[in-house]
Every structure is written in structure tokens, then in C-alpha cells.
PDB file of C-alpha atoms in Angstrom:
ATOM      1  CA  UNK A  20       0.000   0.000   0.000  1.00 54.00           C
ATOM      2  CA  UNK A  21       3.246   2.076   0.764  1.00 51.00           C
ATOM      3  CA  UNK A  22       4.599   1.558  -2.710  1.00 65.00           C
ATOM      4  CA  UNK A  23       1.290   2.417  -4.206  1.00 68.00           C
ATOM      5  CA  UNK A  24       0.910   5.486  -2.040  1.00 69.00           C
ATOM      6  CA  UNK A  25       4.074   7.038  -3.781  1.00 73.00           C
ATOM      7  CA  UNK A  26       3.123   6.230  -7.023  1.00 74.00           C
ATOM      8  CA  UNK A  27      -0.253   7.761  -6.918  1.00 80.00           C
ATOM      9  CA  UNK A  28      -0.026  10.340  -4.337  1.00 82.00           C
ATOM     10  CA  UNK A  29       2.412  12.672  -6.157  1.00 84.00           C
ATOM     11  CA  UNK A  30       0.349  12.777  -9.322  1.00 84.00           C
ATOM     12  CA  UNK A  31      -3.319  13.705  -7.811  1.00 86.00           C
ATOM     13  CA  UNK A  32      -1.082  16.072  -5.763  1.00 90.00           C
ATOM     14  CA  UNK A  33       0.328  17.916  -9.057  1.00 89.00           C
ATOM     15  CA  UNK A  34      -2.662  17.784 -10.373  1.00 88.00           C
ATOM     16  CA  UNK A  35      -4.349  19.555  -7.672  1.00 92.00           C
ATOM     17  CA  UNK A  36      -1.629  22.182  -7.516  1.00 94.00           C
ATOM     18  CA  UNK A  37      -2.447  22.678 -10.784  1.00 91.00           C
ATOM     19  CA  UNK A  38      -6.099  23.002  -9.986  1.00 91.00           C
ATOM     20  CA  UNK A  39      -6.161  25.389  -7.089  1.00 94.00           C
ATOM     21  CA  UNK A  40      -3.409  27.498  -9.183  1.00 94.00           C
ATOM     22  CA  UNK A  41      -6.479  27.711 -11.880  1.00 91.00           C
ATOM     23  CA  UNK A  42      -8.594  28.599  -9.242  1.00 91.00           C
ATOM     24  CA  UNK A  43      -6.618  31.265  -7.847  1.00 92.00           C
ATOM     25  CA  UNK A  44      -5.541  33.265 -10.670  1.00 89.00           C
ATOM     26  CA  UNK A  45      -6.259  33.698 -14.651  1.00 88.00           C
ATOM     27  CA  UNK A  46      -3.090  33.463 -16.517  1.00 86.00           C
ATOM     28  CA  UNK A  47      -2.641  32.698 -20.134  1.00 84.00           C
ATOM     29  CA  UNK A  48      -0.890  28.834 -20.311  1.00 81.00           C
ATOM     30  CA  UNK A  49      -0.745  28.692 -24.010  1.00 81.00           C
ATOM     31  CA  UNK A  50       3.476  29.337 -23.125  1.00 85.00           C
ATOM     32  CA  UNK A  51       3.439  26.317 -20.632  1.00 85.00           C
ATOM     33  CA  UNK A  52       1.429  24.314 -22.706  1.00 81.00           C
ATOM     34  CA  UNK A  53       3.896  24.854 -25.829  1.00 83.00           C
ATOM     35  CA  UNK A  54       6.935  24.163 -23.537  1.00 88.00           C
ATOM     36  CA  UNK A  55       5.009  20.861 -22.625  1.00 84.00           C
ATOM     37  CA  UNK A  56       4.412  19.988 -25.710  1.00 81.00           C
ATOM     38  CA  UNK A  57       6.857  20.494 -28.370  1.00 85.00           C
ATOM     39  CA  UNK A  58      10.058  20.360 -25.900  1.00 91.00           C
ATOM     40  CA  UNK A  59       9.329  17.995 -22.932  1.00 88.00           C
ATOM     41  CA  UNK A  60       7.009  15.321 -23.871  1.00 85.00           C
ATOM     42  CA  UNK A  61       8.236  14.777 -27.373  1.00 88.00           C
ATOM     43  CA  UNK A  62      12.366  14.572 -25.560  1.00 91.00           C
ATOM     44  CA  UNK A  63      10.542  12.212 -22.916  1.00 86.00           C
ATOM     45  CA  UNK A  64       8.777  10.170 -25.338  1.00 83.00           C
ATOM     46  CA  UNK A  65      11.832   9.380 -27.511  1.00 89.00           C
ATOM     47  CA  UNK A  66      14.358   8.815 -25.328  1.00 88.00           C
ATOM     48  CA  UNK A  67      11.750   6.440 -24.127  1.00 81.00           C
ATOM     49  CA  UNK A  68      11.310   4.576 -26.912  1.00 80.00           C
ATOM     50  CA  UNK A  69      15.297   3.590 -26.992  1.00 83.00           C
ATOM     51  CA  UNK A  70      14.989   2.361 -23.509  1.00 72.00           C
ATOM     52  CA  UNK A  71      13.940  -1.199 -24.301  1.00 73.00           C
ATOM     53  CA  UNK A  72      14.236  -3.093 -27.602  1.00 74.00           C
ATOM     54  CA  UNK A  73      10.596  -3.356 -29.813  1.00 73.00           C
ATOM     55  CA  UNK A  74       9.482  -6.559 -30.646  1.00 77.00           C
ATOM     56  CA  UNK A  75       7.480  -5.851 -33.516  1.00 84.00           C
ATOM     57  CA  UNK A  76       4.253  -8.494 -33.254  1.00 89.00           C
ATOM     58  CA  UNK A  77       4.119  -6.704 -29.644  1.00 90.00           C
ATOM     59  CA  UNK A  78       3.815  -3.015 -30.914  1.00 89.00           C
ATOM     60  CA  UNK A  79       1.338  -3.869 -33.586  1.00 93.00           C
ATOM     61  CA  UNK A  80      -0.678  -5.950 -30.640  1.00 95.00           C
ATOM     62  CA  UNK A  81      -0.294  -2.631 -28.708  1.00 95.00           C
ATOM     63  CA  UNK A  82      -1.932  -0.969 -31.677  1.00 94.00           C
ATOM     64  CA  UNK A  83      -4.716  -3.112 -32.077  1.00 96.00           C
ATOM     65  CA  UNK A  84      -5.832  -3.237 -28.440  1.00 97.00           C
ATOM     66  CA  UNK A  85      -5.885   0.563 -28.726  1.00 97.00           C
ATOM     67  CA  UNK A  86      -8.232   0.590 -31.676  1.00 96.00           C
ATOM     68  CA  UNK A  87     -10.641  -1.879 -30.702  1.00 97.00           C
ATOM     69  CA  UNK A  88     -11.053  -0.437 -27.113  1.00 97.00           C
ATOM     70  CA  UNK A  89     -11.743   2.957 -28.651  1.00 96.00           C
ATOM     71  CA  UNK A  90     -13.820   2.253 -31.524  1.00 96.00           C
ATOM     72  CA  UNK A  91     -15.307  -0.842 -29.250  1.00 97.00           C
ATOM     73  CA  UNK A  92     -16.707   2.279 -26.556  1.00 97.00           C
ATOM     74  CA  UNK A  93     -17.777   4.458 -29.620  1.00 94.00           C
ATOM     75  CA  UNK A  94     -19.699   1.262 -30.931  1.00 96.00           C
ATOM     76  CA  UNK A  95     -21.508   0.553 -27.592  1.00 96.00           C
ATOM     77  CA  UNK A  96     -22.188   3.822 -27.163  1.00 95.00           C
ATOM     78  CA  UNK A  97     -24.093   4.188 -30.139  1.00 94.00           C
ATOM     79  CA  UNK A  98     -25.879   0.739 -29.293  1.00 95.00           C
ATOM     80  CA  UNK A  99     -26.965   2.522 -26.187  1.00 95.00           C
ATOM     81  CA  UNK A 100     -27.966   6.098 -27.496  1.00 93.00           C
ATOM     82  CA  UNK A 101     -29.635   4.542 -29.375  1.00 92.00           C
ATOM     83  CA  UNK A 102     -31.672   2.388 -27.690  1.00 94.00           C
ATOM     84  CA  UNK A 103     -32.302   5.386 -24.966  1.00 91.00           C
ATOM     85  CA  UNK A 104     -33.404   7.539 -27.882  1.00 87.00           C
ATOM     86  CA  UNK A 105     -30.703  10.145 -27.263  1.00 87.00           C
ATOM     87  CA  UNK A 106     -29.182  12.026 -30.198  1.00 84.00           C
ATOM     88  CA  UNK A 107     -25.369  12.917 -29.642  1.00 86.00           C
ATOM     89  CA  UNK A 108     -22.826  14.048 -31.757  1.00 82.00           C
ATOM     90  CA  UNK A 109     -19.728  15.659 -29.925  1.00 87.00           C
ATOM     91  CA  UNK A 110     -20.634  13.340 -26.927  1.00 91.00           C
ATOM     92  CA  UNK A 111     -18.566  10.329 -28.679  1.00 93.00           C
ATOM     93  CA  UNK A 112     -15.714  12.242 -28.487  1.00 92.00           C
ATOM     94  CA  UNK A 113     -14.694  11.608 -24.939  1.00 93.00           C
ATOM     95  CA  UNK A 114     -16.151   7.970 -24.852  1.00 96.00           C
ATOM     96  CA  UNK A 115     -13.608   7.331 -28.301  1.00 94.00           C
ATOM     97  CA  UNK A 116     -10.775   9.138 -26.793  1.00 92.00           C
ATOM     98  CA  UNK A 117      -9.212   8.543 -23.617  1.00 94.00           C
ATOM     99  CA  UNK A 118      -6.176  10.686 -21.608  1.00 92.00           C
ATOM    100  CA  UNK A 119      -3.089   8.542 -22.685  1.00 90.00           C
ATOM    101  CA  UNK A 120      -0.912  11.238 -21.646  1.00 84.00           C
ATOM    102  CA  UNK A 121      -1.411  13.478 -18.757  1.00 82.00           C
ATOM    103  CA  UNK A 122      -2.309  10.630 -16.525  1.00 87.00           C
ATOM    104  CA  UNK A 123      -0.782   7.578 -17.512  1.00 90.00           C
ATOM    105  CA  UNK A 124       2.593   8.794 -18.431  1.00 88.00           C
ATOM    106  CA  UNK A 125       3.637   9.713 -15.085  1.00 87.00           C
ATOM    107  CA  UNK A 126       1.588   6.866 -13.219  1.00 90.00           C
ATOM    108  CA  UNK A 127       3.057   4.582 -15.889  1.00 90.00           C
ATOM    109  CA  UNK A 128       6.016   5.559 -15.697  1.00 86.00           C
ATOM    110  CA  UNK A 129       6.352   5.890 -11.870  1.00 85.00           C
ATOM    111  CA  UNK A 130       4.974   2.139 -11.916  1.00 87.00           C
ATOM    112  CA  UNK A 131       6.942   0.431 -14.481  1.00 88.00           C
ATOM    113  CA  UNK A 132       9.703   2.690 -15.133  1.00 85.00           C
ATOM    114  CA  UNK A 133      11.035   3.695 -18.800  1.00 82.00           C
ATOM    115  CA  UNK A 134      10.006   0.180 -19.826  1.00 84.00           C
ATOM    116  CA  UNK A 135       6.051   0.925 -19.029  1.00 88.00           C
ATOM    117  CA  UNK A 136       6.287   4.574 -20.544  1.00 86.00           C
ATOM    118  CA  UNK A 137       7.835   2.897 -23.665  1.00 85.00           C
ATOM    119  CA  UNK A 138       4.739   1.283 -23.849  1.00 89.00           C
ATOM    120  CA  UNK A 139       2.443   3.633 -23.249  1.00 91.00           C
ATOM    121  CA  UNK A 140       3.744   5.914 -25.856  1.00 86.00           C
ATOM    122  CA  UNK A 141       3.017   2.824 -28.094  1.00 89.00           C
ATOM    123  CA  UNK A 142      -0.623   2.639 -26.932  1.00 93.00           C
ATOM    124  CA  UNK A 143      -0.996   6.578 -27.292  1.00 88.00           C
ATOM    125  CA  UNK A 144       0.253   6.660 -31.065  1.00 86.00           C
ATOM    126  CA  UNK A 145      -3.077   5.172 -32.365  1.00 89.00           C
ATOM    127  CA  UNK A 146      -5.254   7.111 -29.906  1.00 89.00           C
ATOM    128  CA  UNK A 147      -3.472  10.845 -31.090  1.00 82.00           C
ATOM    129  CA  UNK A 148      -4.327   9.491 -34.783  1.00 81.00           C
ATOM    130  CA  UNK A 149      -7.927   8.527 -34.003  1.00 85.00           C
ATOM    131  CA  UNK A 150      -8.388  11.797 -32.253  1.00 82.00           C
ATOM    132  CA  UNK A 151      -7.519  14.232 -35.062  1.00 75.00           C
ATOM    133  CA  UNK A 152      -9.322  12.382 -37.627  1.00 78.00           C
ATOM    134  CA  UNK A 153     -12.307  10.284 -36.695  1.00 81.00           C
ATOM    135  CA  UNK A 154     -12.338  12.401 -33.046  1.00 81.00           C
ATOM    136  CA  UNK A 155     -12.046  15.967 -35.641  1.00 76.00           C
ATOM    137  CA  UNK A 156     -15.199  14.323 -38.174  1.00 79.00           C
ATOM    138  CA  UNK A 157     -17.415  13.917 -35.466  1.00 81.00           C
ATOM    139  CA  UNK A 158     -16.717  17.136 -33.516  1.00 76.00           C
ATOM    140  CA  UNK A 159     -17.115  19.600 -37.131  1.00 74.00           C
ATOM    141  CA  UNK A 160     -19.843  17.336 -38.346  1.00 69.00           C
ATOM    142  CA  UNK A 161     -18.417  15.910 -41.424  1.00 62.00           C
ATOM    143  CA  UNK A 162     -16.016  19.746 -42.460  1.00 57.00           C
ATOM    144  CA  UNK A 163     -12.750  17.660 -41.259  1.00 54.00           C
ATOM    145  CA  UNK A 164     -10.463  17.479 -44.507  1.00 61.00           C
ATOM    146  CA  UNK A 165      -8.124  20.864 -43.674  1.00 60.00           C
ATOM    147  CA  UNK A 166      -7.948  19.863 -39.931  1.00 58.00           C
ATOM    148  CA  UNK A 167      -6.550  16.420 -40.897  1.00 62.00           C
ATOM    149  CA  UNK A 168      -3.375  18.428 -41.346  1.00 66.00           C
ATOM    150  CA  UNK A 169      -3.257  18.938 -37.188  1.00 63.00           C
ATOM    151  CA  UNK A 170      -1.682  15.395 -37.305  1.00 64.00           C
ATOM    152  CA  UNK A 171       1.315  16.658 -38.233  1.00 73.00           C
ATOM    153  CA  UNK A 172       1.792  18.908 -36.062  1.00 73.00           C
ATOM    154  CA  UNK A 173       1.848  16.873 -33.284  1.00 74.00           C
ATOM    155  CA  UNK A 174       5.522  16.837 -32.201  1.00 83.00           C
ATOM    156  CA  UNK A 175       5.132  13.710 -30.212  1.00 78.00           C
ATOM    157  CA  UNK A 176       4.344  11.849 -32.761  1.00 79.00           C
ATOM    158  CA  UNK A 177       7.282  12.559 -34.847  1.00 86.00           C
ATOM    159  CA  UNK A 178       9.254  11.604 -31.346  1.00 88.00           C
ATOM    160  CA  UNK A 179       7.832   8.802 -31.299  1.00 83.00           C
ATOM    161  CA  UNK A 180       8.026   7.491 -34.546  1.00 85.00           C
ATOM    162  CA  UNK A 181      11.840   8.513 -34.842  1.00 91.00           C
ATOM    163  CA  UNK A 182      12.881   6.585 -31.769  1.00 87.00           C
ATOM    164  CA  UNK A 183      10.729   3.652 -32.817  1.00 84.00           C
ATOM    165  CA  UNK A 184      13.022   3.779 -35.818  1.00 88.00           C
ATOM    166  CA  UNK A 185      15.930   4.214 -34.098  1.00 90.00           C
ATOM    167  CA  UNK A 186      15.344   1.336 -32.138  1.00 86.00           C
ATOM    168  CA  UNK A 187      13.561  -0.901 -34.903  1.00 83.00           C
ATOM    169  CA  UNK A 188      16.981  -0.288 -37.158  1.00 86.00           C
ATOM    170  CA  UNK A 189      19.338  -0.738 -33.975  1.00 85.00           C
ATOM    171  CA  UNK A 190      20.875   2.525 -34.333  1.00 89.00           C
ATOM    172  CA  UNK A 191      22.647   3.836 -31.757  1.00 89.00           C
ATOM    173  CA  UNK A 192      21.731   7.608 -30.238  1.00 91.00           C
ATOM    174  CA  UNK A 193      25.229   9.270 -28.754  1.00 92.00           C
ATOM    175  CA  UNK A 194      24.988  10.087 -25.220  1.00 92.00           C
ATOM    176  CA  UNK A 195      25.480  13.344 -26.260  1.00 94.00           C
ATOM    177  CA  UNK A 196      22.406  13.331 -26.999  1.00 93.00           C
ATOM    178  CA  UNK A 197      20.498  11.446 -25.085  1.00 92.00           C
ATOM    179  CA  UNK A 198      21.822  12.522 -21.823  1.00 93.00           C
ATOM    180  CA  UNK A 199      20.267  16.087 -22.151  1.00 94.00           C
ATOM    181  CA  UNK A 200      16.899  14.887 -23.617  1.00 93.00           C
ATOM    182  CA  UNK A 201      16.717  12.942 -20.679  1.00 91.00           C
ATOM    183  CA  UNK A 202      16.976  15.854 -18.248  1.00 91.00           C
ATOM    184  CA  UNK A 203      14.567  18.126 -20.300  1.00 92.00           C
ATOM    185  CA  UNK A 204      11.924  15.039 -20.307  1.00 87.00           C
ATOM    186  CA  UNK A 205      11.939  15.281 -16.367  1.00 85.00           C
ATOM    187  CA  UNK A 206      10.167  18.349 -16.883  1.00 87.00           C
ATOM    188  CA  UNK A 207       7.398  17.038 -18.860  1.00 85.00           C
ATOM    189  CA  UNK A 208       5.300  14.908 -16.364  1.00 84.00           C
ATOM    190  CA  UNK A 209       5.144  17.844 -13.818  1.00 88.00           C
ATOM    191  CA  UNK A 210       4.261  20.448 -16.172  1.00 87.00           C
ATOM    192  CA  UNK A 211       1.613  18.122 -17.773  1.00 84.00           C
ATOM    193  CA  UNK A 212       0.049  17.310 -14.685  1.00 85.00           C
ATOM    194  CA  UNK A 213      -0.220  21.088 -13.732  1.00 89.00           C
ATOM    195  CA  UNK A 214      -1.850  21.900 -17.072  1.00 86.00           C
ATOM    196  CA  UNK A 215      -4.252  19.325 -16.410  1.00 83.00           C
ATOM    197  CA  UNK A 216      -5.071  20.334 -12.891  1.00 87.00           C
ATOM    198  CA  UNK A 217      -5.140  23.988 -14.744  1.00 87.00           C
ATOM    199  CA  UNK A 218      -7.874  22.818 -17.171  1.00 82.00           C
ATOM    200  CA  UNK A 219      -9.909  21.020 -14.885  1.00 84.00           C
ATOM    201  CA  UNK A 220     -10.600  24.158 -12.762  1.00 87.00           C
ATOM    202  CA  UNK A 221     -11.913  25.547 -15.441  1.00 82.00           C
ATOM    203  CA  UNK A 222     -14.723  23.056 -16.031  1.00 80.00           C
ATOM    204  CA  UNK A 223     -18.448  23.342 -14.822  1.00 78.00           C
ATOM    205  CA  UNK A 224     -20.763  19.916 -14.666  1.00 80.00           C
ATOM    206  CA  UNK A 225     -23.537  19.951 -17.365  1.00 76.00           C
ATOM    207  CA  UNK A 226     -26.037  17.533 -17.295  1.00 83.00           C
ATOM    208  CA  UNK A 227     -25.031  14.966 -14.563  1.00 87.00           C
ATOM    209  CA  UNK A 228     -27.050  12.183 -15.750  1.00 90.00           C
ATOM    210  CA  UNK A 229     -25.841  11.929 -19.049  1.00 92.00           C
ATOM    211  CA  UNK A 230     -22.414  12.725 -18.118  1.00 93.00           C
ATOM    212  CA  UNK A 231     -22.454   9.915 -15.674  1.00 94.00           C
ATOM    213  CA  UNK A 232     -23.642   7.540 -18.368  1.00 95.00           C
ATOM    214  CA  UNK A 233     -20.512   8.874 -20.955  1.00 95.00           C
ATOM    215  CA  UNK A 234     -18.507   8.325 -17.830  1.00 96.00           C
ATOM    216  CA  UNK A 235     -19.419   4.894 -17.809  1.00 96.00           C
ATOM    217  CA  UNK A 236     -18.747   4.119 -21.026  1.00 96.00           C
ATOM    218  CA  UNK A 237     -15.719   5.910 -21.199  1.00 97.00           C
ATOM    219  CA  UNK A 238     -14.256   4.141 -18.530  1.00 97.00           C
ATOM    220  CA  UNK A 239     -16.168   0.701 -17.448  1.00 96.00           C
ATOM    221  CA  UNK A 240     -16.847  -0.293 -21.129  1.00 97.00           C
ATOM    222  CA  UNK A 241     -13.069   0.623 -21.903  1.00 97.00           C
ATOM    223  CA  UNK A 242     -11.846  -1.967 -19.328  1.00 96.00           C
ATOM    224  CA  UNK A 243     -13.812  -4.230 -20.002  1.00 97.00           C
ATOM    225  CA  UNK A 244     -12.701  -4.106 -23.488  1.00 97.00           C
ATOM    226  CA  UNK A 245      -8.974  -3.395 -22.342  1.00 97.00           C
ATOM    227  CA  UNK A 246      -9.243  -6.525 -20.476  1.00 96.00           C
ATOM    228  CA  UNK A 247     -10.520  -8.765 -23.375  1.00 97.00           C
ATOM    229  CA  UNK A 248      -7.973  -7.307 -25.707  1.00 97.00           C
ATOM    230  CA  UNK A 249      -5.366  -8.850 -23.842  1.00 97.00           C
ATOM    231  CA  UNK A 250      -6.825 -11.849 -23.876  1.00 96.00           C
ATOM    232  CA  UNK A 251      -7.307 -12.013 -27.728  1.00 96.00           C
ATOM    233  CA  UNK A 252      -3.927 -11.075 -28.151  1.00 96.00           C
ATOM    234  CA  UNK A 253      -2.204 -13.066 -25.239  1.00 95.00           C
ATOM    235  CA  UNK A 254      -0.888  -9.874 -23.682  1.00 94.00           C
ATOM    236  CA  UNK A 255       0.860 -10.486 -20.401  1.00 92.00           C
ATOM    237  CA  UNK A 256       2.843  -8.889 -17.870  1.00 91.00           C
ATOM    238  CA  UNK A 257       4.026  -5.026 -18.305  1.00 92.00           C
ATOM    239  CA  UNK A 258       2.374  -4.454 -21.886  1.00 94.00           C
ATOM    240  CA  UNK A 259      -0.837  -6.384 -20.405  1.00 95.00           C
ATOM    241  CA  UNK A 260      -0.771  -3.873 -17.552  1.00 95.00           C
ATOM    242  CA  UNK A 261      -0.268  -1.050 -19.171  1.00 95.00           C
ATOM    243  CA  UNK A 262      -3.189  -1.644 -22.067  1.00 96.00           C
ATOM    244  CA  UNK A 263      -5.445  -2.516 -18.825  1.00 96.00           C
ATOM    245  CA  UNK A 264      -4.460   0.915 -17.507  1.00 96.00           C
ATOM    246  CA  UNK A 265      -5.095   2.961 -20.519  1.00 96.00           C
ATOM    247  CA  UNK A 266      -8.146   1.235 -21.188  1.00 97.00           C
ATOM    248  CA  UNK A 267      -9.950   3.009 -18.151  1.00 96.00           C
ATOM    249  CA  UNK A 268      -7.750   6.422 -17.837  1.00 96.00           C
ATOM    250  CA  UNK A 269     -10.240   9.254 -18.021  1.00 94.00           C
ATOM    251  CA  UNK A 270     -11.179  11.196 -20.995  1.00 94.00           C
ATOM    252  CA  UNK A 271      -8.518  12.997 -22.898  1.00 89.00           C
ATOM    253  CA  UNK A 272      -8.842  16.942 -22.617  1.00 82.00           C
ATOM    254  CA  UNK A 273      -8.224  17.420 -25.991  1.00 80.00           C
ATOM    255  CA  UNK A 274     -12.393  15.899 -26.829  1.00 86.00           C
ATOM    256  CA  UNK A 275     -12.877  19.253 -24.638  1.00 81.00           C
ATOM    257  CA  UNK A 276     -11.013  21.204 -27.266  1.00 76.00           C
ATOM    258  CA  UNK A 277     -12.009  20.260 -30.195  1.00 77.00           C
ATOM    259  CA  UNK A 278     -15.957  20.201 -29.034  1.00 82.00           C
ATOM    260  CA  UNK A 279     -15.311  23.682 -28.358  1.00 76.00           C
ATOM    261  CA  UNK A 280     -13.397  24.553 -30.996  1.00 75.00           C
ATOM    262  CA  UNK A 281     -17.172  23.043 -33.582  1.00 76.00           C
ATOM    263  CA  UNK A 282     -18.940  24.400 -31.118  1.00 78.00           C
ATOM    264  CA  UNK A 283     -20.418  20.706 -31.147  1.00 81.00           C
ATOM    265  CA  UNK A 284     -21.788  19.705 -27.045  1.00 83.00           C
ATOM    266  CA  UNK A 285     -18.777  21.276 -25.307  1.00 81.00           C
ATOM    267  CA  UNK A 286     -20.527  21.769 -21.918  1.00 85.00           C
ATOM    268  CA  UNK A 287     -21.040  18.378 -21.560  1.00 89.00           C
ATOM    269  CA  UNK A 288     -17.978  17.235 -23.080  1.00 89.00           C
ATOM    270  CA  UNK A 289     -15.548  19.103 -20.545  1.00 87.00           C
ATOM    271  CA  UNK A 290     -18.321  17.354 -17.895  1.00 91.00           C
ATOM    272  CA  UNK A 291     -17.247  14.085 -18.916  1.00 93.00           C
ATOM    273  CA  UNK A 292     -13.983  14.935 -19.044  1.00 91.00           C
ATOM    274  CA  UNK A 293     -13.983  16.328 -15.198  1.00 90.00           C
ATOM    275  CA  UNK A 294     -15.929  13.349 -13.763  1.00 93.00           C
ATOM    276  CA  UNK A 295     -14.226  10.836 -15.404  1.00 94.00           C
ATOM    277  CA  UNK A 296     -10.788  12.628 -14.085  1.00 90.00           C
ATOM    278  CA  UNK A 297     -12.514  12.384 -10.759  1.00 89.00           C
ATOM    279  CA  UNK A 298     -13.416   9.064 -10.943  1.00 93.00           C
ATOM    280  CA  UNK A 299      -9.926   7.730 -11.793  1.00 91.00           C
ATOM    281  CA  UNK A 300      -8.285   9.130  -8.022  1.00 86.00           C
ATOM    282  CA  UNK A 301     -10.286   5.763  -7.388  1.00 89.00           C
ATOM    283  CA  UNK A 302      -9.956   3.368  -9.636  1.00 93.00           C
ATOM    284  CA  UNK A 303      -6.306   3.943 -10.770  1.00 91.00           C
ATOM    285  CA  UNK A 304      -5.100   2.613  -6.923  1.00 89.00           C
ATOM    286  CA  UNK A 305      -7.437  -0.240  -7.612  1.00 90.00           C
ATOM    287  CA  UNK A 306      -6.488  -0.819 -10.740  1.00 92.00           C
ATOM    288  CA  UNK A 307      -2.445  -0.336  -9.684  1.00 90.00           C
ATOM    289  CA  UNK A 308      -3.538  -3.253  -6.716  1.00 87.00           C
ATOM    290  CA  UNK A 309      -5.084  -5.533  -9.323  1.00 87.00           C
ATOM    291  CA  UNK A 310      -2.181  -5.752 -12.003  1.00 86.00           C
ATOM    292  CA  UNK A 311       1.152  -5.818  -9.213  1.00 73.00           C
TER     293      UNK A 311
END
């Protein structure tokens, strides 16, 4: 309980730093957020990916688990909007896509080391890709073709993808470089966690029916699917854990974004995204006590 206590602790305490920061005062992030962004994560993310050498067949399970627990809530969530009689649009958003960064990176990573994050940052490369096309179709209501281009902008991504190549065709990064990329990624979990916290105080709860339902779907069908993913794909110790963990992490802040951005449910949106954050001070420790 110890152990789990200092993994869990220090995040939900960032977080809420973060929170009664936003509380507190009105300040413009958008420099924090860019620091975060293109200079920490994307230096944590690929010195990351050299940590531990990629068997293939495992990334592309990785992959797949992502997909089908993602599309798998979206599916079920139609099934039962459906059957309710309930018309949503930007509501899918934050049932598709889930927080694989904010959250799970530092949990992840306090957990299961480099090793964990490694795969993490596998499981978040199909998530970012889903969220800035399918996530950007459904939040503009079909006027998505020039925001497809928001892909690649996403620094991480080309992080990722370069030390997934690096390690793929064994080549070897000087410590020259990867010494100071480490220290520069040690920045990124705090800073993320902040912003988060930041963004949360921010958020009022709309409709707390409905956004407990989303909640729901967003997070208990996504484990339940996480779960049965690695079961398909015989998925076992760290990179079983890890899809497990992603599978119920909260819904991503960026859903809130982009909702806004179409003007497409927003209110209820940043709801689910709140409650679900909520919800996770709980069933992350369980979680964490389940897969050790």
C-alpha cells in the first residue's frame, strides 16, 4: 500500500496544484502548454522509446488493443444512445478518446519505469491518430479534410516514430544526446500534470445524468474491453498492464477542445472529461492493486 501510495499520491497532488493554481488566478498557459508539448514530452517520449528493444508483433498488438477499445466504446455507445433515444454528436468524443498522456505517463512511468512509458507511448500513437481524424469528423460534423493536417503537427508523434526507428533499425543515439533529452523530459510529467489540474478548474458539470452515463462508457466499457484485448492477443505482464491501464484512464482533454473549438456539445464534453478525471483518483489505486 506504501509503494502504491508514492506512485499515486504525487500525481493527484500535481494535479491539484495545478487546480487550485487555476482557481486562484487567470493566466494565459498557451506558453506552458507549448513548452510541454513540443520540448518535454516529445524529448521524454523518444528517449523512451530507446529504452527497451521493440518486438514488432508486440507493438502492432499494442496498436490493435488501442483501436478496438476505442472504436469498441464508440460502438456501444451508439448501441446505447440509441436504444435510450438520445441524439449525440460531440458526446462520442470523450467515450472514443481517452487521456493517454497526462495521466498515464507519469503513473506509468512511476509504476513500471522507462520500460512501461515505452509502452504507453506505443498505446498513445493510435489514440493521437484517431483523435484528429475520426475524433475531428465527429466534432465539425463531417467539415474535417483541412484539420486532418493537425496530425502533423503533433511533435510527439514525430518523437515517437523517430525513436521507434531508431530502435527498430538498432541505431545507436550518442549520449550526447540522449543525456540532455533525458533531463529536459523530467520536466514534462510535472508540467503536464499542472496543465491538467489547470484545465480542470476551469470546467463546470452539465447535465449529470448523461455525463455519468458517458462516464461509464468511457471508462467501465473501456476496461472491459482493455481486459478482453489482452486476452485475444495473449498480452501479459508489463504491456498487459499497461493496455489494462489505458483502457480506463479518463477522458482525454483534448475531446474538450475540439468540441469547443465546432462548437459541437462542449458543456457536456468538458463534464465528462472532469468526472471521469474524478473518478480515476479511485480506480487507478485499484487498478495499480489488481495488475502488481
Amino acid at each position: 500500500m506504501l509503494n502504491l501510495a508514492n506512485i499515486i499520491l504525487p500525481v493527484f497532488i500535481v494535479i491539484l496544484i495545478g487546480f487550485f493554481f487555476g482557481r486562484a488566478r487567470q493566466v494565459d498557459m498557451s506558453a506552458v502548454v507549448d513548452i510541454a508539448i513540443y520540448i518535454g514530452l516529445p524529448a521524454l517520449v523518444f528517449t523512451s522509446m530507446l529504452e527497451k528493444s521493440i518486438v514488432l508483433e508486440d507493438a502492432i498488438k499494442v496498436w490493435a488493443s488501442a483501436l478496438i477499445i476505442m472504436i469498441g466504446c464508440g460502438a456501444v455507445a451508439w448501441i446505447i444512445f440509441a436504444l435510450l433515444k438520445k441524439e449525440h454528436s460531440g458526446l462520442y468524443i470523450p467515450i472514443l478518446i481517452m487521456n493517454t498522456v497526462n495521466i498515464p505517463f507519469p503513473i506509468i512511468y512511476l509504476a513500471f519505469g522507462t520500460e512501461g512509458l515505452f509502452a504507453a507511448t506505443l498505446f498513445y500513437i493510435p489514440n493521437v491518430l484517431l483523435a484528429f481524424t475520426l475524433g475531428v469528423y465527429i466534432a465539425s460534423k463531417k467539415h474535417w479534410k483541412e484539420n486532418v493536417k493537425e496530425i502533423f503537427k503533433v511533435p510527439l508523434i514525430y518523437a515517437a516514430i523517430l525513436g521507434l526507428l531508431c530502435n527498430l533499425l538498432r541505431i545507436e543515439v550518442p549520449d550526447i544526446i540522449v543525456r540532455p533529452l533525458n533531463f529536459i523530459g523530467l520536466m514534462a510529467i510535472p508540467l503536464i500534470l499542472i496543465i491538467l489540474g489547470y484545465n480542470l478548474s476551469k470546467i463546470k458539470i452539465a447535465s449529470f445524468s448523461t455525463t455519468l452515463l458517458a462516464s461509464f462508457l468511457r471508462m467501465g466499457v473501456g476496461i472491459l474491453l482493455g481486459i478482453l484485448t489482452t486476452h485475444i492477443f495473449g498480452l501479459s505482464g508489463m504491456l498487459k498492464s499497461v493496455v489494462i491501464l489505458d483502457s480506463a484512464m479518463p477522458a482525454a482533454v483534448l475531446s474538450s477542445v475540439l468540441t469547443t473549438k465546432y462548437d459541437n456539445e462542449a458543456d457536456l464534453v468538458s463534464s465528462v472529461v472532469f468526472l471521469t478525471t474524478v473518478i480515476s483518483l479511485i480506480t487507478i489505486p485499484l487498478l495499480l492493486m489488481f495488475l502488481s
